[in-house]
CSV table of C-alpha atoms and ligand atoms in Angstrom, one decimal:
chain,number,residue,atom,x,y,z
A,17,MET,CA,198.9,66.4,99.1
A,18,HIS,CA,197.0,66.6,95.5
A,19,GLY,CA,193.9,64.3,94.6
A,20,PHE,CA,193.9,61.0,94.5
A,21,HIS,CA,196.8,58.3,95.3
A,22,TRP,CA,197.0,55.1,96.4
A,23,HIS,CA,198.8,54.4,100.4
A,24,GLN,CA,198.7,51.4,101.8
A,25,ASN,CA,196.1,49.5,99.5
A,26,HIS,CA,193.6,51.4,99.2
A,27,LEU,CA,193.1,54.8,97.4
A,28,HIS,CA,193.0,58.1,99.1
A,29,ALA,CA,191.5,61.9,98.4
A,30,ASP,CA,193.5,63.8,99.3
A,31,ALA,CA,194.4,61.9,103.1
A,32,VAL,CA,191.7,60.4,103.4
A,33,PRO,CA,190.7,56.4,102.2
A,34,VAL,CA,187.3,56.7,99.8
A,35,ALA,CA,186.9,52.8,101.7
A,36,ALA,CA,186.3,54.9,104.8
A,37,ILE,CA,183.1,57.3,102.3
A,38,ALA,CA,181.9,55.0,100.8
A,39,GLU,CA,181.1,53.1,103.7
A,40,ALA,CA,179.7,56.3,105.6
A,41,VAL,CA,177.5,56.9,103.3
A,42,GLY,CA,177.6,54.1,100.6
A,43,THR,CA,177.7,53.5,96.8
A,44,PRO,CA,177.3,55.1,94.0
A,45,THR,CA,178.9,58.6,95.7
A,46,TYR,CA,181.3,61.5,93.9
A,47,VAL,CA,184.5,61.9,95.4
A,48,TYR,CA,185.9,65.6,95.2
A,49,SER,CA,189.8,66.1,95.6
A,50,ALA,CA,189.7,70.1,97.6
A,51,SER,CA,193.1,70.4,97.2
A,52,ALA,CA,192.8,69.0,93.3
A,53,ILE,CA,190.7,72.1,92.1
A,54,ARG,CA,192.9,74.4,93.6
A,55,GLN,CA,195.6,72.9,91.4
A,56,ALA,CA,193.9,72.8,88.7
A,57,TYR,CA,192.5,76.4,89.2
A,58,GLU,CA,196.3,77.5,89.6
A,59,ARG,CA,197.3,75.9,86.7
A,60,LEU,CA,194.4,77.5,84.6
A,61,ARG,CA,195.3,80.9,85.9
A,62,ALA,CA,199.9,80.7,85.4
A,63,ALA,CA,199.4,78.7,81.8
A,64,PHE,CA,197.4,82.2,80.5
A,65,ALA,CA,199.2,84.4,83.4
A,66,PRO,CA,200.3,87.6,80.9
A,67,LEU,CA,196.6,87.6,79.7
A,68,ASP,CA,195.5,87.4,83.2
A,69,PRO,CA,191.9,86.9,82.8
A,70,ASP,CA,188.9,86.9,84.7
A,71,LEU,CA,187.8,82.9,85.4
A,72,HIS,CA,184.0,81.9,85.2
A,73,TYR,CA,183.5,79.0,86.1
A,74,ALA,CA,181.1,76.1,83.4
A,75,VAL,CA,178.8,75.1,86.4
A,76,LYS,CA,177.3,72.3,84.5
A,77,ALA,CA,180.6,71.0,84.9
A,78,SER,CA,179.8,69.9,88.7
A,79,PRO,CA,176.9,72.9,89.7
A,80,ASN,CA,177.5,71.5,93.7
A,81,HIS,CA,177.1,75.2,95.4
A,82,HIS,CA,180.0,73.8,97.9
A,83,ILE,CA,181.6,74.4,94.8
A,84,CYS,CA,181.0,76.5,93.0
A,85,ARG,CA,181.6,78.1,96.6
A,86,LEU,CA,185.5,77.1,96.8
A,87,LEU,CA,186.5,78.3,93.6
A,88,GLY,CA,184.9,81.8,93.8
A,89,GLU,CA,186.7,81.8,97.3
A,90,LEU,CA,189.7,81.6,94.6
A,91,GLY,CA,188.6,84.1,93.1
A,92,ALA,CA,186.2,82.7,89.6
A,93,GLY,CA,183.1,84.1,88.9
A,94,MET,CA,181.0,82.0,87.3
A,95,ASP,CA,179.3,80.8,84.0
A,96,VAL,CA,175.7,79.8,83.7
A,97,VAL,CA,173.3,79.0,81.0
A,98,SER,CA,169.7,79.2,82.7
A,99,GLY,CA,168.0,81.0,85.6
A,100,GLY,CA,168.4,77.4,87.8
A,101,GLU,CA,172.3,78.0,87.5
A,102,MET,CA,172.5,81.2,87.5
A,103,GLU,CA,170.9,81.1,91.5
A,104,ARG,CA,172.9,78.3,92.3
A,105,ALA,CA,176.3,80.4,91.2
A,106,TRP,CA,174.6,83.9,92.5
A,107,VAL,CA,173.8,81.4,96.1
A,108,SER,CA,177.6,79.7,96.3
A,109,GLY,CA,178.1,83.4,97.8
A,110,CYS,CA,178.8,85.0,93.2
A,111,ALA,CA,178.4,88.1,93.1
A,112,MET,CA,175.9,89.5,90.4
A,113,ARG,CA,178.5,91.7,88.4
A,114,ASP,CA,179.9,88.2,88.3
A,115,ILE,CA,178.4,85.6,86.1
A,116,VAL,CA,178.0,85.1,82.2
A,117,PHE,CA,174.5,84.2,81.2
A,118,ALA,CA,175.2,82.0,78.4
A,119,GLY,CA,172.9,79.2,77.1
A,120,VAL,CA,170.4,79.5,73.6
A,121,GLY,CA,167.2,79.1,75.2
A,122,LYS,CA,167.2,82.7,77.7
A,123,SER,CA,163.8,83.2,78.8
A,124,ASP,CA,161.3,86.2,79.5
A,125,ALA,CA,161.4,84.5,84.0
A,126,GLU,CA,165.2,83.8,82.7
A,127,ILE,CA,166.2,87.5,81.5
A,128,ARG,CA,163.7,89.0,83.9
A,129,ALA,CA,166.0,87.5,87.3
A,130,ALA,CA,169.1,88.3,85.5
A,131,LEU,CA,168.0,92.1,85.4
A,132,ASP,CA,166.0,92.4,88.7
A,133,GLY,CA,166.4,90.5,91.9
A,134,ARG,CA,163.3,91.1,92.9
A,135,TYR,CA,162.5,87.9,89.6
A,136,SER,CA,164.3,85.8,91.6
A,137,PRO,CA,162.5,82.7,92.1
A,138,LEU,CA,164.6,81.6,95.0
A,139,ARG,CA,163.3,85.4,97.0
A,140,GLU,CA,161.5,83.4,99.8
A,141,VAL,CA,163.5,80.9,101.0
A,142,ALA,CA,167.6,82.5,99.8
A,143,GLU,CA,168.3,82.5,103.6
A,144,ARG,CA,167.8,78.9,103.9
A,145,PHE,CA,171.5,78.4,102.1
A,146,GLY,CA,173.1,81.6,104.3
A,147,ALA,CA,172.0,84.4,101.2
A,148,GLY,CA,170.6,87.5,101.1
A,149,ASP,CA,167.9,88.8,99.8
A,150,PRO,CA,167.9,89.0,96.2
A,151,VAL,CA,166.1,92.1,96.0
A,152,GLU,CA,169.3,94.0,95.8
A,153,ARG,CA,171.9,92.5,94.8
A,154,GLY,CA,171.9,93.5,90.4
A,155,PRO,CA,171.8,92.1,87.2
A,156,VAL,CA,174.2,90.3,85.9
A,157,GLY,CA,177.9,91.2,84.7
A,158,LEU,CA,176.9,90.0,81.4
A,159,PHE,CA,174.9,88.2,78.7
A,160,ASN,CA,176.4,86.0,75.6
A,161,VAL,CA,173.7,85.9,73.6
A,162,GLU,CA,173.2,83.7,71.3
A,163,SER,CA,170.3,85.2,68.2
A,164,GLU,CA,169.1,88.3,67.4
A,165,SER,CA,165.8,86.6,68.9
A,166,GLU,CA,167.5,85.9,72.3
A,167,LEU,CA,169.1,90.1,72.1
A,168,ALA,CA,165.9,91.8,71.4
A,169,ALA,CA,164.0,89.5,74.0
A,170,ILE,CA,166.7,90.6,76.4
A,171,ALA,CA,167.2,94.9,75.2
A,172,ARG,CA,162.7,94.2,75.7
A,173,LEU,CA,163.2,93.7,79.1
A,174,GLY,CA,166.0,95.6,80.3
A,175,SER,CA,164.2,98.7,78.7
A,176,GLU,CA,161.2,98.1,80.2
A,177,LEU,CA,163.0,97.3,83.7
A,178,GLY,CA,165.0,100.3,83.0
A,179,ILE,CA,168.5,98.5,83.2
A,180,ARG,CA,170.7,98.6,80.9
A,181,ALA,CA,172.2,94.6,79.8
A,182,ARG,CA,175.6,94.1,78.6
A,183,GLY,CA,176.0,91.6,76.4
A,184,CYS,CA,178.4,90.2,74.7
A,185,VAL,CA,177.3,87.8,71.1
A,186,ARG,CA,178.2,84.6,69.9
A,187,VAL,CA,180.3,84.1,67.5
A,188,ASN,CA,180.0,81.1,65.5
A,189,PRO,CA,183.4,81.4,62.9
A,190,ASN,CA,182.8,77.7,61.5
A,191,VAL,CA,185.4,76.3,62.8
A,192,ASP,CA,186.4,72.0,63.8
A,193,PRO,CA,187.1,71.8,67.1
A,194,GLU,CA,187.6,67.6,65.7
A,195,THR,CA,185.8,66.6,68.8
A,196,HIS,CA,182.4,64.2,70.0
A,197,GLU,CA,179.8,65.5,67.6
A,198,TYR,CA,177.4,65.9,70.4
A,199,THR,CA,179.8,68.3,71.9
A,200,THR,CA,181.1,70.4,68.2
A,201,THR,CA,179.1,74.0,69.2
A,202,GLY,CA,181.1,75.9,67.2
A,203,LYS,CA,180.2,74.8,63.0
A,204,LYS,CA,177.8,76.4,61.1
A,205,GLU,CA,175.3,73.3,61.3
A,206,ASN,CA,175.9,73.7,64.4
A,207,LYS,CA,172.3,76.1,66.9
A,208,PHE,CA,175.0,78.4,68.3
A,209,GLY,CA,176.2,81.6,67.9
A,210,VAL,CA,175.5,83.9,65.5
A,211,ASP,CA,177.4,83.4,62.0
A,212,ALA,CA,180.5,85.8,61.3
A,213,ASP,CA,179.7,86.8,58.4
A,214,ARG,CA,175.9,88.1,59.9
A,215,ILE,CA,178.0,90.0,63.1
A,216,VAL,CA,179.3,94.0,61.9
A,217,GLU,CA,175.1,94.4,60.7
A,218,LEU,CA,174.2,92.6,63.8
A,219,PHE,CA,175.9,95.4,66.0
A,220,ASP,CA,174.7,97.9,63.9
A,221,ARG,CA,171.2,97.7,64.1
A,222,TRP,CA,172.1,97.2,68.1
A,223,ARG,CA,174.0,100.0,68.6
A,224,ASP,CA,172.3,102.7,71.7
A,225,ASP,CA,170.3,100.2,72.4
A,226,PRO,CA,168.5,101.4,75.6
A,227,GLY,CA,167.8,97.9,76.9
A,228,ILE,CA,170.9,95.8,75.9
A,229,GLU,CA,175.4,97.7,75.3
A,230,LEU,CA,177.2,94.4,73.3
A,231,VAL,CA,180.2,95.5,74.3
A,232,GLY,CA,182.3,92.4,72.3
A,233,LEU,CA,181.6,89.1,71.2
A,234,HIS,CA,181.5,85.5,72.9
A,235,VAL,CA,182.9,82.0,71.3
A,236,HIS,CA,182.7,78.6,72.0
A,237,ILE,CA,184.3,76.5,69.8
A,238,GLY,CA,183.2,72.7,71.1
A,239,SER,CA,184.4,70.7,74.6
A,240,PRO,CA,186.9,69.8,74.7
A,241,VAL,CA,188.5,70.3,72.2
A,242,PRO,CA,192.0,68.4,71.7
A,243,LYS,CA,193.9,69.8,69.5
A,244,VAL,CA,195.7,73.8,69.7
A,245,GLN,CA,195.5,74.9,66.1
A,246,PRO,CA,191.3,75.3,66.4
A,247,TYR,CA,191.2,77.2,68.8
A,248,VAL,CA,194.0,79.3,67.4
A,249,GLU,CA,191.6,79.4,64.4
A,250,ALA,CA,188.6,80.1,65.7
A,251,ILE,CA,190.2,83.6,67.9
A,252,GLU,CA,191.8,84.7,64.6
A,253,ILE,CA,188.4,84.6,62.5
A,254,VAL,CA,186.8,87.2,66.2
A,255,LEU,CA,190.6,89.2,66.4
A,256,ARG,CA,189.2,90.3,62.2
A,257,LEU,CA,185.4,91.0,63.9
A,258,ILE,CA,186.5,93.0,67.2
A,259,ASP,CA,188.7,95.4,64.4
A,260,ALA,CA,185.4,95.6,61.7
A,261,LEU,CA,183.3,96.3,64.1
A,262,ALA,CA,186.3,98.9,65.5
A,263,ALA,CA,186.4,100.4,62.6
A,264,ARG,CA,182.2,101.3,62.7
A,265,GLY,CA,182.5,102.8,65.9
A,266,HIS,CA,182.0,100.3,68.4
A,267,ARG,CA,183.5,99.8,71.6
A,268,ILE,CA,184.6,96.4,71.8
A,269,ASP,CA,186.2,96.1,75.4
A,270,THR,CA,185.8,92.3,75.9
A,271,LEU,CA,185.8,89.0,75.1
A,272,ASP,CA,184.4,85.6,75.9
A,273,LEU,CA,186.9,82.8,75.1
A,274,GLY,CA,184.5,80.3,76.9
A,275,GLY,CA,185.9,76.8,77.6
A,276,GLY,CA,186.6,73.6,76.4
A,277,TRP,CA,190.6,73.5,77.6
A,278,PRO,CA,190.9,69.5,77.6
A,279,VAL,CA,191.4,66.6,80.3
A,280,ALA,CA,193.7,63.7,80.0
A,281,TYR,CA,191.1,60.5,79.9
A,282,ARG,CA,194.1,58.9,79.5
A,283,GLU,CA,197.6,59.5,79.8
A,284,GLY,CA,199.0,61.7,77.4
A,285,GLU,CA,196.3,62.0,74.7
A,286,VAL,CA,196.1,65.8,74.6
A,287,PRO,CA,198.4,68.5,74.5
A,288,PRO,CA,198.6,70.3,78.3
A,289,LEU,CA,197.1,73.4,78.5
A,290,GLU,CA,200.7,75.0,78.3
A,291,ALA,CA,200.2,74.7,75.3
A,292,TYR,CA,196.6,76.2,74.8
A,293,GLY,CA,198.1,78.5,76.9
A,294,ALA,CA,201.2,79.2,74.6
A,295,ALA,CA,199.8,79.3,71.5
A,296,ILE,CA,196.8,81.7,72.3
A,297,VAL,CA,198.4,84.3,75.1
A,298,PRO,CA,200.7,85.4,71.7
A,299,LEU,CA,197.6,86.2,69.5
A,300,LEU,CA,195.6,89.2,72.3
A,301,GLU,CA,198.9,90.0,74.7
A,302,GLU,CA,198.8,93.5,73.0
A,303,ARG,CA,195.4,93.7,72.8
A,304,ARG,CA,195.3,93.0,76.4
A,305,ARG,CA,197.6,95.8,76.9
A,306,ALA,CA,195.9,98.3,75.5
A,307,GLY,CA,192.8,97.6,77.6
A,308,LEU,CA,191.0,94.1,75.9
A,309,ARG,CA,189.6,92.3,78.6
A,310,VAL,CA,189.8,88.8,78.3
A,311,CYS,CA,187.6,86.3,79.8
A,312,LEU,CA,187.6,81.9,79.6
A,313,GLU,CA,184.9,79.5,81.0
A,314,PRO,CA,186.2,76.5,82.2
A,315,GLY,CA,185.2,73.1,83.8
A,316,ARG,CA,186.2,69.9,82.4
A,317,SER,CA,189.8,71.0,83.6
A,318,LEU,CA,189.2,72.6,86.8
A,319,LEU,CA,186.8,68.9,87.8
A,320,ALA,CA,186.7,66.3,85.3
A,321,ASN,CA,190.4,65.0,87.4
A,322,SER,CA,189.1,67.0,91.0
A,323,GLY,CA,186.4,64.6,91.3
A,324,ILE,CA,186.1,60.1,90.9
A,325,LEU,CA,183.0,58.2,91.1
A,326,LEU,CA,182.8,54.4,93.8
A,327,SER,CA,180.3,51.5,92.2
A,328,ARG,CA,179.9,48.7,94.9
A,329,ILE,CA,180.5,46.0,93.0
A,330,GLN,CA,176.9,43.2,93.3
A,331,HIS,CA,177.5,40.9,91.2
A,332,ILE,CA,179.8,39.0,88.8
A,333,LYS,CA,179.2,37.5,86.2
A,334,GLU,CA,181.3,35.6,83.7
A,335,GLY,CA,180.7,36.0,80.2
A,336,LYS,CA,181.3,33.1,77.3
A,337,ASP,CA,183.3,36.4,75.7
A,338,LYS,CA,184.9,38.3,79.3
A,339,THR,CA,183.4,38.8,82.7
A,340,PHE,CA,180.7,41.0,83.7
A,341,ILE,CA,181.1,43.5,87.2
A,342,ILE,CA,178.5,44.5,87.6
A,343,GLY,CA,177.9,47.4,90.2
A,344,ASP,CA,176.0,49.8,91.4
A,345,ALA,CA,176.5,52.6,89.4
A,346,GLY,CA,175.3,53.2,85.4
A,347,MET,CA,174.3,55.3,83.4
A,348,GLN,CA,171.1,57.0,85.7
A,349,THR,CA,174.3,57.6,87.6
A,350,MET,CA,177.3,58.8,84.8
A,351,LEU,CA,176.2,59.2,81.5
A,352,ARG,CA,179.4,59.7,79.1
A,353,PRO,CA,180.2,56.5,78.2
A,354,ALA,CA,176.9,55.6,77.4
A,355,LEU,CA,176.2,58.9,75.2
A,356,TYR,CA,179.4,59.5,73.7
A,357,ARG,CA,181.1,56.2,74.2
A,358,ALA,CA,183.9,58.1,76.3
A,359,PHE,CA,186.1,56.8,77.6
A,360,HIS,CA,186.9,56.8,81.4
A,361,PHE,CA,189.9,54.9,83.1
A,362,VAL,CA,188.7,52.2,85.8
A,363,TRP,CA,191.0,50.7,88.5
A,364,PRO,CA,189.6,48.7,92.1
A,365,GLU,CA,190.2,50.6,94.9
A,366,ARG,CA,191.8,47.7,97.0
A,367,TRP,CA,195.5,47.7,95.1
A,368,SER,CA,199.0,47.1,95.6
A,369,GLY,CA,200.6,47.0,92.5
A,370,GLU,CA,202.4,49.7,91.2
A,371,PRO,CA,199.4,52.8,90.2
A,372,PRO,CA,198.3,51.2,86.6
A,373,THR,CA,198.5,54.5,83.7
A,374,TRP,CA,195.4,55.4,82.6
A,375,CYS,CA,195.3,53.0,79.3
A,376,GLU,CA,192.7,50.7,77.0
A,377,THR,CA,194.6,47.9,78.5
A,378,PRO,CA,196.7,48.7,81.9
A,379,GLU,CA,200.6,46.5,81.3
A,380,VAL,CA,199.3,44.4,85.0
A,381,ASP,CA,200.4,41.0,84.9
A,382,GLY,CA,196.6,39.0,85.7
A,383,LEU,CA,194.9,40.8,84.0
A,384,ALA,CA,191.1,39.6,82.3
A,385,PRO,CA,188.6,41.5,80.4
A,386,CYS,CA,185.3,43.2,81.6
A,387,ASP,CA,182.8,45.5,81.5
A,388,LEU,CA,182.2,47.7,84.1
A,389,VAL,CA,178.4,48.1,83.9
A,390,GLY,CA,175.5,48.9,85.7
A,391,PRO,CA,172.0,47.9,87.0
A,392,ILE,CA,169.5,49.4,84.1
A,393,CYS,CA,168.4,48.4,81.5
A,394,GLU,CA,169.7,49.2,78.4
A,395,THR,CA,172.5,47.6,76.8
A,396,GLY,CA,174.4,51.1,76.7
A,397,ASP,CA,174.8,50.6,80.8
A,398,PHE,CA,178.4,50.7,80.4
A,399,LEU,CA,181.2,52.7,82.1
A,400,ALA,CA,183.7,50.8,80.9
A,401,ARG,CA,183.8,48.0,78.1
A,402,ASP,CA,186.6,45.5,77.0
A,403,ARG,CA,188.5,46.4,80.0
A,404,PRO,CA,191.9,44.5,81.0
A,405,LEU,CA,190.9,44.1,84.6
A,406,PRO,CA,191.9,42.3,87.7
A,407,PRO,CA,190.2,40.4,90.0
A,408,MET,CA,187.6,42.1,91.8
A,409,GLU,CA,185.4,40.0,93.7
A,410,GLN,CA,181.3,41.2,94.7
A,411,GLY,CA,181.3,43.9,97.2
A,412,ASP,CA,184.2,45.8,96.3
A,413,LEU,CA,184.7,48.7,95.2
A,414,VAL,CA,185.3,49.9,91.6
A,415,VAL,CA,186.7,53.8,91.4
A,416,VAL,CA,185.5,55.4,88.0
A,417,PHE,CA,188.8,58.8,87.2
A,418,SER,CA,188.5,61.8,85.8
A,419,ALA,CA,184.4,61.5,87.6
A,420,GLY,CA,184.4,65.2,88.7
A,421,ALA,CA,182.8,66.2,85.2
A,422,TYR,CA,179.5,65.7,83.8
A,423,GLY,CA,179.5,63.2,86.3
A,424,MET,CA,177.1,64.5,89.0
A,425,SER,CA,175.2,66.9,86.5
A,426,MET,CA,174.2,64.5,83.7
A,427,ALA,CA,172.6,61.7,86.2
A,428,SER,CA,169.4,61.5,85.9
A,429,ASN,CA,166.6,59.0,88.1
A,430,TYR,CA,166.1,56.2,85.6
A,431,ASN,CA,165.3,53.1,87.3
A,432,ASP,CA,163.6,54.6,89.4
A,433,HIS,CA,167.3,55.4,91.5
A,434,GLY,CA,168.2,58.2,93.4
A,435,ARG,CA,170.8,60.5,92.6
A,436,PRO,CA,174.2,59.8,94.3
A,437,ALA,CA,176.0,61.8,97.2
A,438,GLU,CA,178.5,63.5,96.5
A,439,VAL,CA,181.7,64.0,99.5
A,440,LEU,CA,184.3,66.8,99.4
A,441,VAL,CA,187.7,65.7,100.5
A,442,ASP,CA,190.1,68.7,101.9
A,443,GLY,CA,192.9,68.1,103.7
A,444,ASP,CA,192.0,64.7,105.9
A,445,GLN,CA,188.8,65.9,105.9
A,446,ALA,CA,185.2,64.6,103.9
A,447,ARG,CA,182.3,66.8,103.7
A,448,VAL,CA,179.2,64.8,102.4
A,449,VAL,CA,178.1,68.8,100.1
A,450,ASN,CA,174.8,66.8,98.9
A,451,GLU,CA,173.0,63.2,100.4
A,452,ARG,CA,171.8,60.4,98.4
A,453,GLN,CA,168.2,61.5,96.8
A,454,SER,CA,165.5,59.5,98.5
A,455,LEU,CA,163.2,57.4,96.8
A,456,ALA,CA,160.2,59.8,98.9
A,457,ALA,CA,162.2,63.0,97.6
A,458,ILE,CA,161.9,61.4,93.7
A,459,LEU,CA,157.6,60.2,94.3
A,460,GLU,CA,157.1,63.3,96.2
A,461,THR,CA,156.2,65.9,92.6
A,462,GLU,CA,153.9,62.9,92.3
A,463,ARG,CA,152.2,62.0,94.8
A,464,SER,CA,148.6,64.3,94.9
A,465,PRO,CA,146.8,64.6,91.9
A,466,ARG,CA,146.1,68.2,91.3
A,467,LEU,CA,142.8,68.6,89.1
A,468,LEU,CA,143.1,71.1,86.6
A,469,ASP,CA,141.0,74.0,86.4
A,470,LEU,CA,140.9,74.9,83.0
B,512,LLP,N1,181.2,77.9,77.9
B,512,LLP,C1,180.0,77.2,77.2
B,512,LLP,C2,178.9,78.6,76.3
B,512,LLP,C3,179.7,76.0,76.8
B,512,LLP,O1,179.0,75.5,76.5
B,512,LLP,C4,180.3,75.4,77.5
B,512,LLP,C5,180.1,73.8,78.4
B,512,LLP,C6,182.0,75.7,78.0
B,512,LLP,C7,182.4,77.1,78.3
B,512,LLP,C8,182.9,75.0,79.3
B,512,LLP,O2,183.6,74.1,78.9
B,512,LLP,P1,184.7,73.0,79.7
B,512,LLP,O3,185.6,74.1,79.8
B,512,LLP,O4,183.8,71.9,80.6
B,512,LLP,O5,185.0,71.9,78.7
B,512,LLP,N2,178.4,66.4,78.8
B,512,LLP,C9,179.9,66.7,77.5
B,512,LLP,C10,180.0,68.7,77.5
B,512,LLP,C11,179.8,69.9,76.9
B,512,LLP,C12,180.5,70.5,77.2
B,512,LLP,C13,178.8,71.8,77.5
B,512,LLP,N3,179.5,73.0,77.3
B,512,LLP,C14,180.6,66.2,78.3
B,512,LLP,O6,180.3,65.2,79.0
B,512,LLP,O7,182.3,65.6,77.3
């Protein structure tokens, strides 16, 4: 049994009715299926099996450290983009050598903690999370370096601490991933990576630096990348660079292909993962045999369809042209529709018909046009717009599908809503892996003004 399905008119996560979860912990709540996560992991691994890649889970997709732990147990390392994510990955049991540290804005404090556990902000509290003393934990396995300025900072701090960091330089290949402009990262006008025509001179300049050893290249062109071809183009550019570097005596042992593998938010909308594997594996197989280590940084492809969001209907309002279904989940809970106009399939939790097709207009009788909105005081606060939906009532549960990636991680306290609870289901067991944030927790850091002694 994998993931989410209707059984006896109620939606289940694995073997657990999600209505019972909503009853027990309230709403809005994110629910994840452990079996769906495992299945997605195995599927990705199989698609790239001939490359035997190191999979580093992109923690930003769904950072809960119990989810990181589950993936770690399957063999994943972690891809992190902040000192916070790095500590989270480590707390979840990931060895530092299995962490790759990316991100354009690494601070000195974050780099120090990535090199030497004495600088971990969790030193005093790590034990509470079942983690050991960070002092002995060693440096991260790899820095994905975004600029020469960052390279200089890592080199300086590495030398200071007597540690030689390992780094891949992120290449900006100027390839269009044909995705939303806000999640396009591989074009020359984007802030990410180093232009391809500057890579060789950069490696030359930093050859033999005592603080950092450049061991490879990294490329991540966007998320999601809904077509195979842009990946192929980017990889071809990076392979030419690897050859140019090798010709100048640089030893390149790692190629990190980033993430961006898509999932279907609507049925059949993107090529299956296997199509990406089939196009990419032949480009790299021979180099893999010759010793090149290939890394992937999947986030969405592991989590998006492994999680749902439950919203409880507070009010129903008949508008002139459509019905507004006002739930307790809104842009504060799930920002993607407001920020990217992203499509998420939504449907009532209680349903006695055939499972509907995930699309804008399912072919089901008796539907009426609706907007599923939230409680936030903004017109942009919607989860689904102009969607034909079955009749629902106040107090019913609505399900937002494909909510497992970039849902909770982008939730906020806007309008003073606490961040939602998270529940991880495994077989017939459901665990609250993150309690709903209380108002007291939100107000705590404002409690007593602290006079600055300037
Ligand atoms: N590696 C790097 C360097 C990245 O920047 C990202 C995502 C990933 C890996 C993981 O990509 P994935 O496999 O999850 O596609 N908030 C947006 C997505 C932003 C992605 C940011 N970087 C959304 O909700 O669609």
